[in-house]
Short mmCIF file of C-alpha atoms and ligand atoms in Angstrom, two decimals:
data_model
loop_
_atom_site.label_atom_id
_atom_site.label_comp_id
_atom_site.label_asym_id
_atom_site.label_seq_id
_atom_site.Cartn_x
_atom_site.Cartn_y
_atom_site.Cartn_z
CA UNK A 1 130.03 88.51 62.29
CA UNK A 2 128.89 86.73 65.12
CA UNK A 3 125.22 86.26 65.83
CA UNK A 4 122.74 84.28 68.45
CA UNK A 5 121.73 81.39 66.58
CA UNK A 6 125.59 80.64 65.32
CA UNK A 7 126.54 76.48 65.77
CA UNK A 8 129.50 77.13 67.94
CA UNK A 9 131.12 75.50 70.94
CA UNK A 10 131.46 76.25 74.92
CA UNK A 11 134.41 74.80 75.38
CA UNK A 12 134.14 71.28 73.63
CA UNK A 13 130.51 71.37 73.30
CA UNK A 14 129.48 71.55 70.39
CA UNK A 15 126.15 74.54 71.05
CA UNK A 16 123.78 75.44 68.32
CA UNK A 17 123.28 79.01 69.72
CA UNK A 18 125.28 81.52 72.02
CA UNK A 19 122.49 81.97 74.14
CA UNK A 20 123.02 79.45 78.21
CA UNK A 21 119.72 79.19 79.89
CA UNK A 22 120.62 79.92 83.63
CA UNK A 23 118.04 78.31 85.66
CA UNK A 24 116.45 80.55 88.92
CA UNK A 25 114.84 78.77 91.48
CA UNK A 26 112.70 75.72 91.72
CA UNK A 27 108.84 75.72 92.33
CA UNK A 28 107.22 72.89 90.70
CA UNK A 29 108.98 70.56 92.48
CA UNK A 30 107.44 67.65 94.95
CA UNK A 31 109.57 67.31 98.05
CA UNK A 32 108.07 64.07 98.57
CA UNK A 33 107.89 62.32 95.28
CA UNK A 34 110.77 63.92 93.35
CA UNK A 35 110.89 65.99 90.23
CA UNK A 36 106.66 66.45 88.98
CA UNK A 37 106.25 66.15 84.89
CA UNK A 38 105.76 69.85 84.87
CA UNK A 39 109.73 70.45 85.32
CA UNK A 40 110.23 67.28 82.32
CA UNK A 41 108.25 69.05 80.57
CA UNK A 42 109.67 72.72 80.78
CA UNK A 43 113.11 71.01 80.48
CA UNK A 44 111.98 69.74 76.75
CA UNK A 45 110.60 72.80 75.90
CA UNK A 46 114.05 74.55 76.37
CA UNK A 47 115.85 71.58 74.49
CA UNK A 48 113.38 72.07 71.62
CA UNK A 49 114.27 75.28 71.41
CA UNK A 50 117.76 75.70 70.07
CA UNK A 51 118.94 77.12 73.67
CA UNK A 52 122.98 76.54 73.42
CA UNK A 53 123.33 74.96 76.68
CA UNK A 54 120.85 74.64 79.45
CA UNK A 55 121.95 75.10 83.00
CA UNK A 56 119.30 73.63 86.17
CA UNK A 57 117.86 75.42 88.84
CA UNK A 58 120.33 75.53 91.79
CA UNK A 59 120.87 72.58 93.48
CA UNK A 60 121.83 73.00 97.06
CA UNK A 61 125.19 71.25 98.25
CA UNK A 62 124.34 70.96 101.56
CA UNK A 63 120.85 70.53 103.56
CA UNK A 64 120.59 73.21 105.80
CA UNK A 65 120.83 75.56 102.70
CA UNK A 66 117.15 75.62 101.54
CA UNK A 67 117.03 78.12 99.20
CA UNK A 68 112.98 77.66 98.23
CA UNK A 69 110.74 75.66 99.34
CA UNK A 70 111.25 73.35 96.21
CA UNK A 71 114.61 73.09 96.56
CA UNK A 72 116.85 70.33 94.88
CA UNK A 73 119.55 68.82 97.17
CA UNK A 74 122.58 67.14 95.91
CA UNK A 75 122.26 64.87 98.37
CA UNK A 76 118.56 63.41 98.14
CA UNK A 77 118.89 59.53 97.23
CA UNK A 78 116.76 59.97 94.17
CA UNK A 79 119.25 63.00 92.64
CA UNK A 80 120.98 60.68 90.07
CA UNK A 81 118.34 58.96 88.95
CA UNK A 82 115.76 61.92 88.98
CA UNK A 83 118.33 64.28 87.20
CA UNK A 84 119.08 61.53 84.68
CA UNK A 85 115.44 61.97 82.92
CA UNK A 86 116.22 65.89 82.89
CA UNK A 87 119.36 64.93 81.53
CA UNK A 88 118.37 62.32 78.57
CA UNK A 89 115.54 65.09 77.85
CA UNK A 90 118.14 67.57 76.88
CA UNK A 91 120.49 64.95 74.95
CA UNK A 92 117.80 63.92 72.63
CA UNK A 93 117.41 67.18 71.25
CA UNK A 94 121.58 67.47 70.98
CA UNK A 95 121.93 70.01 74.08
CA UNK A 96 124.32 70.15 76.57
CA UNK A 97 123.36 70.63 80.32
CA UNK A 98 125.07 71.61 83.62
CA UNK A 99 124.63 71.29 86.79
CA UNK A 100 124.45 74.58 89.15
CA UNK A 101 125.59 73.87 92.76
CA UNK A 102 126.31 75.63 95.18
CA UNK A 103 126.24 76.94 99.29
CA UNK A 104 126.02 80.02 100.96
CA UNK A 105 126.49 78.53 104.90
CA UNK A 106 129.31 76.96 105.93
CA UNK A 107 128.50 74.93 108.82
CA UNK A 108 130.56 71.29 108.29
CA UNK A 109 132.40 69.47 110.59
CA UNK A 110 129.94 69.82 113.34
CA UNK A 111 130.97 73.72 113.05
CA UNK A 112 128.27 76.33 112.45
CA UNK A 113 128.07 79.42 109.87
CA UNK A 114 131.72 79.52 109.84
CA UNK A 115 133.58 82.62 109.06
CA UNK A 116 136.05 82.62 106.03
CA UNK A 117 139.00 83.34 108.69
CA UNK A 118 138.36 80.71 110.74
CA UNK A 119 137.95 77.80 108.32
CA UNK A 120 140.34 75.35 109.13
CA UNK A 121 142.66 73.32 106.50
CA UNK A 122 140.07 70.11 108.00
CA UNK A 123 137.05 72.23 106.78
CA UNK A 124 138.94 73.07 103.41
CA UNK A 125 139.55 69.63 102.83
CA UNK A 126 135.86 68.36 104.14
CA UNK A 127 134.61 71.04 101.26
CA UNK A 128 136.69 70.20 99.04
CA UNK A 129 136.01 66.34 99.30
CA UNK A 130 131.83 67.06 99.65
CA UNK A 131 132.73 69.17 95.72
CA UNK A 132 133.94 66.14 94.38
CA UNK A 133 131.44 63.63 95.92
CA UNK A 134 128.96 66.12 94.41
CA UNK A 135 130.74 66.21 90.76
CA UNK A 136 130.36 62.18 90.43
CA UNK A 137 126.66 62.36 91.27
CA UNK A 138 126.52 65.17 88.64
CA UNK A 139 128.32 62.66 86.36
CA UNK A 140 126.71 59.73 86.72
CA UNK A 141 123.20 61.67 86.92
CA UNK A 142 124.27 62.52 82.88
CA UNK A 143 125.52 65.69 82.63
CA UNK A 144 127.90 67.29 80.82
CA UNK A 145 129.02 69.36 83.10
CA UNK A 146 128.27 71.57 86.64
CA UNK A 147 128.43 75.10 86.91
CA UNK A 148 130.14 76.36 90.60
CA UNK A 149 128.29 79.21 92.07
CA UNK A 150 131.35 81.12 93.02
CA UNK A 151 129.87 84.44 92.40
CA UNK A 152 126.87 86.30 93.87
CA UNK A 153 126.56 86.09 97.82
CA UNK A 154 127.38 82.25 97.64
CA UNK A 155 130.44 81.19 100.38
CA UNK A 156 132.97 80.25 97.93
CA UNK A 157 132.70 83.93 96.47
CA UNK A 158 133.57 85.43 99.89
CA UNK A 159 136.44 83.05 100.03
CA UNK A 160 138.23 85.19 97.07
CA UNK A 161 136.83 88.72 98.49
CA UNK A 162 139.73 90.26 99.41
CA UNK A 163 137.51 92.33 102.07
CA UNK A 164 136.50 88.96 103.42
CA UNK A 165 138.90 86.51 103.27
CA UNK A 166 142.13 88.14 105.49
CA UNK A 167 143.56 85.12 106.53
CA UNK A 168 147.55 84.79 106.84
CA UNK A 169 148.26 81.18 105.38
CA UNK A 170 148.21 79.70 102.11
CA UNK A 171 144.38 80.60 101.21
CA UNK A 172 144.29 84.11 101.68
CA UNK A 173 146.44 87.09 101.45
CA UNK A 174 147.45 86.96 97.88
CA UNK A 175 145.05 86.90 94.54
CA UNK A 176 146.07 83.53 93.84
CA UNK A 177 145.78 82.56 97.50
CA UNK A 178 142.70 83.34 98.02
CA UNK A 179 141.14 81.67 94.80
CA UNK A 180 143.35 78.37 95.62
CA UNK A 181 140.21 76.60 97.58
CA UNK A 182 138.00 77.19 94.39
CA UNK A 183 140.93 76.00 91.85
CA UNK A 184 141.44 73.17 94.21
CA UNK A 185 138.25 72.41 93.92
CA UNK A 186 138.38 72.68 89.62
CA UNK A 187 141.48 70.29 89.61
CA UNK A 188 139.58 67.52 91.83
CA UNK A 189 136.60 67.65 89.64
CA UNK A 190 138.61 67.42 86.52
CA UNK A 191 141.08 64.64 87.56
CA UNK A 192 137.53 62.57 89.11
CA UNK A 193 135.40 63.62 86.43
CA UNK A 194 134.81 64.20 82.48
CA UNK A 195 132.79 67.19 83.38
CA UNK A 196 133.17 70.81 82.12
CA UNK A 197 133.93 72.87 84.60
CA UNK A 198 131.77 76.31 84.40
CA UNK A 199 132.57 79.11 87.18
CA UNK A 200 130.14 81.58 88.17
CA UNK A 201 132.65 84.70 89.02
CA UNK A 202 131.90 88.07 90.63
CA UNK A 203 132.86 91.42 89.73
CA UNK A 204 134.22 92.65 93.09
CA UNK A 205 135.01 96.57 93.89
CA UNK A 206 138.68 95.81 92.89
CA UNK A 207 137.90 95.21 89.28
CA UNK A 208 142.15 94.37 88.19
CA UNK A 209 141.51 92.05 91.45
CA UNK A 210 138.70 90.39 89.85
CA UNK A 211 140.22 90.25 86.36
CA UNK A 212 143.15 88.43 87.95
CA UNK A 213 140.73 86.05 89.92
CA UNK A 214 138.77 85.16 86.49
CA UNK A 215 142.58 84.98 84.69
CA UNK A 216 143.82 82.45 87.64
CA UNK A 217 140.27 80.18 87.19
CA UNK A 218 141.07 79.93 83.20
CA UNK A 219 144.77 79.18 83.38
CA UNK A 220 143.87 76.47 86.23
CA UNK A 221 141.50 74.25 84.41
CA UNK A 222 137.76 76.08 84.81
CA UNK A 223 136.80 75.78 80.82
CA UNK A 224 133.73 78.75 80.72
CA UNK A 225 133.14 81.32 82.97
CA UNK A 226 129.95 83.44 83.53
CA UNK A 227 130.29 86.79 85.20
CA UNK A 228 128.32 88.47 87.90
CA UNK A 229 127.76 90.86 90.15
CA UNK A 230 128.21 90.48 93.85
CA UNK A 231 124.56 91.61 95.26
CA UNK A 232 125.26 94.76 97.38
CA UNK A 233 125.08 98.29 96.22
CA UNK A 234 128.17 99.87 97.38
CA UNK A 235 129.78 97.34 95.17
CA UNK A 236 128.90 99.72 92.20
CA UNK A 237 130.32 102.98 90.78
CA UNK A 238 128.35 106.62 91.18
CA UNK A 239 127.07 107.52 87.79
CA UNK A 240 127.64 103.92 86.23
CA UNK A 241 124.99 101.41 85.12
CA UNK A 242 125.63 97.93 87.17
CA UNK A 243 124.68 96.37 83.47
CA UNK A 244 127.30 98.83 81.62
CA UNK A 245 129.87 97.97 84.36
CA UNK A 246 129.37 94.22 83.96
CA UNK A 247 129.60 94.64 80.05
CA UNK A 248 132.62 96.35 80.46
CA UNK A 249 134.33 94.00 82.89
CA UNK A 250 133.16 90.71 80.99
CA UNK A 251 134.33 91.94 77.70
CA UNK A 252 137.68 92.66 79.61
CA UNK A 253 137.93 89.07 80.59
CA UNK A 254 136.87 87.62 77.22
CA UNK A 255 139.78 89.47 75.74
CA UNK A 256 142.06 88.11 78.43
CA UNK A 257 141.38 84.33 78.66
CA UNK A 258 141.22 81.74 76.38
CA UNK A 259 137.59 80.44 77.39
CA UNK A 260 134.47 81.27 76.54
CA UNK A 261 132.69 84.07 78.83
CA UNK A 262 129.19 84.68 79.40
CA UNK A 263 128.01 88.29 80.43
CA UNK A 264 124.60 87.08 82.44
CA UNK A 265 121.48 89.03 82.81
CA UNK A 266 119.50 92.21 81.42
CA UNK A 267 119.54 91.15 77.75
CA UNK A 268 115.78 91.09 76.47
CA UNK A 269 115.69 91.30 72.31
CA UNK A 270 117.87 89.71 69.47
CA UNK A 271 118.85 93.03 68.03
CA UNK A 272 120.04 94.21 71.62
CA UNK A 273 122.26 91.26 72.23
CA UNK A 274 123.47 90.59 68.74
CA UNK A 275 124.97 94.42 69.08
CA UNK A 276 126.90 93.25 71.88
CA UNK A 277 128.28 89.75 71.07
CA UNK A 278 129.65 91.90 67.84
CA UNK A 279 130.71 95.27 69.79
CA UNK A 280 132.75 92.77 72.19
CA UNK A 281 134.61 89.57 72.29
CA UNK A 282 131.75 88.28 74.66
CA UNK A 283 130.40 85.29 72.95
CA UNK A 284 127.58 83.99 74.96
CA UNK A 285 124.75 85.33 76.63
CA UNK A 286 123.24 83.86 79.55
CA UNK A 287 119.26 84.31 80.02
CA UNK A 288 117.12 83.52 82.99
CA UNK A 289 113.22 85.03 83.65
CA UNK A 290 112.95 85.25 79.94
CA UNK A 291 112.81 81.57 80.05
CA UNK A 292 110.59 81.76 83.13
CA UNK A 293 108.04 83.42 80.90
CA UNK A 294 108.69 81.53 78.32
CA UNK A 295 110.90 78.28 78.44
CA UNK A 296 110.63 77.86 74.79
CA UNK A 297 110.71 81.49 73.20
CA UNK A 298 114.19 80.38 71.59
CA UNK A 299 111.94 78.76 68.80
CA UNK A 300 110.20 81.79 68.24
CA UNK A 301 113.29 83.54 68.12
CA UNK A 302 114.53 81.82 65.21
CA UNK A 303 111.30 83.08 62.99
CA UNK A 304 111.73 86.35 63.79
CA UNK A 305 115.38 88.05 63.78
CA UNK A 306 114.10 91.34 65.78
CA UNK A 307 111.79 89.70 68.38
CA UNK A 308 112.33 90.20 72.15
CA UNK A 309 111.42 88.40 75.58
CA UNK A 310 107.97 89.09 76.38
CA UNK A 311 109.17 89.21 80.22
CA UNK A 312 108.68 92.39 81.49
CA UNK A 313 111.63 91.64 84.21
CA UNK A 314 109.43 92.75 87.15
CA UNK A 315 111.26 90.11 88.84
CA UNK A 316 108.29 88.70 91.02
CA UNK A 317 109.62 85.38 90.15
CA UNK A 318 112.91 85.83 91.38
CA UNK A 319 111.61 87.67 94.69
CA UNK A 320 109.18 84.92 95.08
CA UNK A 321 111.42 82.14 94.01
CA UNK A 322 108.84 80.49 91.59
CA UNK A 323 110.05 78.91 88.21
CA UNK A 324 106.53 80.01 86.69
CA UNK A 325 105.70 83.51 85.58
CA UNK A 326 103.86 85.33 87.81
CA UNK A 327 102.09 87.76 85.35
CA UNK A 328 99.80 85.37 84.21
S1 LIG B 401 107.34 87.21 86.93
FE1 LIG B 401 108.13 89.10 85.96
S2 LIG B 401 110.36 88.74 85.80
FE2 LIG B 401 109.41 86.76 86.18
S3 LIG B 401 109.07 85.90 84.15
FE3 LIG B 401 107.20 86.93 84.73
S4 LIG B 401 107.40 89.00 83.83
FE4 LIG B 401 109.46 88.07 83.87
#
């Protein structure tokens, strides 16, 4: 019987629960002056608090991506040795952390918001080379690994929508092709880098399309994916939950990969979620306002088997892109 609070690993890290902290946007930030001790000291509240493995907020890959105000950039001088504090603050309380990165507009070489169609092998490569420029900082800032944001609305996900990416050459047309960019990507991070690779993956309308995209990312080195949804509405099924749907799909992966997978979102008590990591072979859960509300509710958790999130999910803080709880 599996349960949250099992010592288990993601991959090679060794995790002493099943439940990933997936960090939403950044707010206390200081643009000028770096990270503030307000985001220290919410980091050490979650690595107190027996999370299994903390993921940041996302950290933009390029600057004219600003997805908050408060927004961390890969590329501002003081990333490594800001992130390294965050980073020793989670390893003295034994808890791995990743890095989330990601874009959502292509404009590089000199090129803006370029289409999937008319990247050019140049732009592939320029990506590609910015991904692994990005996975050293990551290294050296101390993680243990860096979550790609190839899900959601984020470019590299459009790359492997088959509505999206129609392209005639080796990157699109087939599955395969059209995921070869993103396992390109994997393979330069692994051969640069010690890091674990974690892939952010949507379910698309085509869901054997997407089971073949998540099987192609495991048998190509990604070592943990998280599944998600891509954010439109006619994505999703008449009469069908988009949380049952994602359920469904992610426990279809986990039972065709050999990697852990994390089913994110719309989880709130223990009871709930220990149901489903034994009514599946999902294995981790991945939480996000509940740790808004409360970075370190994990601790109460552990006193109390049946206890839930006291987030209410009225997702102000996601809306507003704050890393605080708006309720109070
Ligand atoms: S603002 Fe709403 S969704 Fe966000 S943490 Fe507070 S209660 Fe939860």
């Amino acid at each position: 019987m599996k349960t949250i609070f099992d010592h288990t690993k993601f991959g090679s890290l060794p995790v002493s629960s099943r439940i990933i902290r997936n960090g939403l946007w950044e707010s206390q930030n200081d643009s000028a002056k770096g990270l503030t001790q307000e985001i220290y000291d919410r980091y050490e509240k979650m690595a107190e608090s027996d999370v299994g493995v903390i993921v940041t907020e996302l950290i933009s890959m390029y600057d004219h991506d600003r997805f908050s105000d408060y927004t961390h950039y890969i590329n501002t001088p003081s990333f490594i040795r800001d992130f390294k504090e965050v980073t020793e603050v989670a390893h003295e309380h034994h808890v791995p952390i990743l890095a989330q990165i990601g874009f959502v507009n292509c404009n590089v070489n000199g090129k803006q918001m370029m289409e999937v169609n008319d990247l050019t092998i140049e732009d592939i490569r320029t990506i590609q080379a910015d991904y692994v420029v990005a996975a050293k900082k990551i290294m050296f800032a101390g993680f243990d690994g860096v979550e790609l944001c190839v899900g959601n609305n984020f470019y590299l996900s459009r790359v492997m929508n088959p509505f999206e990416n129609t392209r005639d050459d080796d990157y699109g047309g087939s599955t395969y092709n059209r995921v070869r960019m993103i396992v390109e990507i994997i393979q330069l991070i692994k051969k640069t880098t010690d890091l674990h690779v974690h892939c952010k993956v949507n379910l698309y309308q085509d869901e054997d399309d997407s089971l073949e995209i998540c099987r192609i990312l495991a048998d190509n080195g990604a070592d943990s994916l998280q599944i998600t949804k891509f954010l439109s509405p006619q994505y999703f099924r008449k009469g069908q939950s988009n949380q049952n749907m994602l359920v469904d799909f992610a426990d279809r992966v986990a039972r065709s990969v050999d990697i852990p997978v994390v089913l994110g979102g719309g989880q709130s008590g223990q009871d709930q979620i220990n149901e489903l990591l034994n009514s599946t072979e999902i294995d981790f859960i991945s939480m996000q306002r509940p740790f808004v509300k409360n970075p370190g509710f994990l601790s109460e958790w552990v006193d109390d088997p049946h206890a839930k999130s006291e987030c209410k999910t009225c997702n102000n803080c996601y809306w507003k892109k704050q890393s605080v709880c708006l309720i109070e």
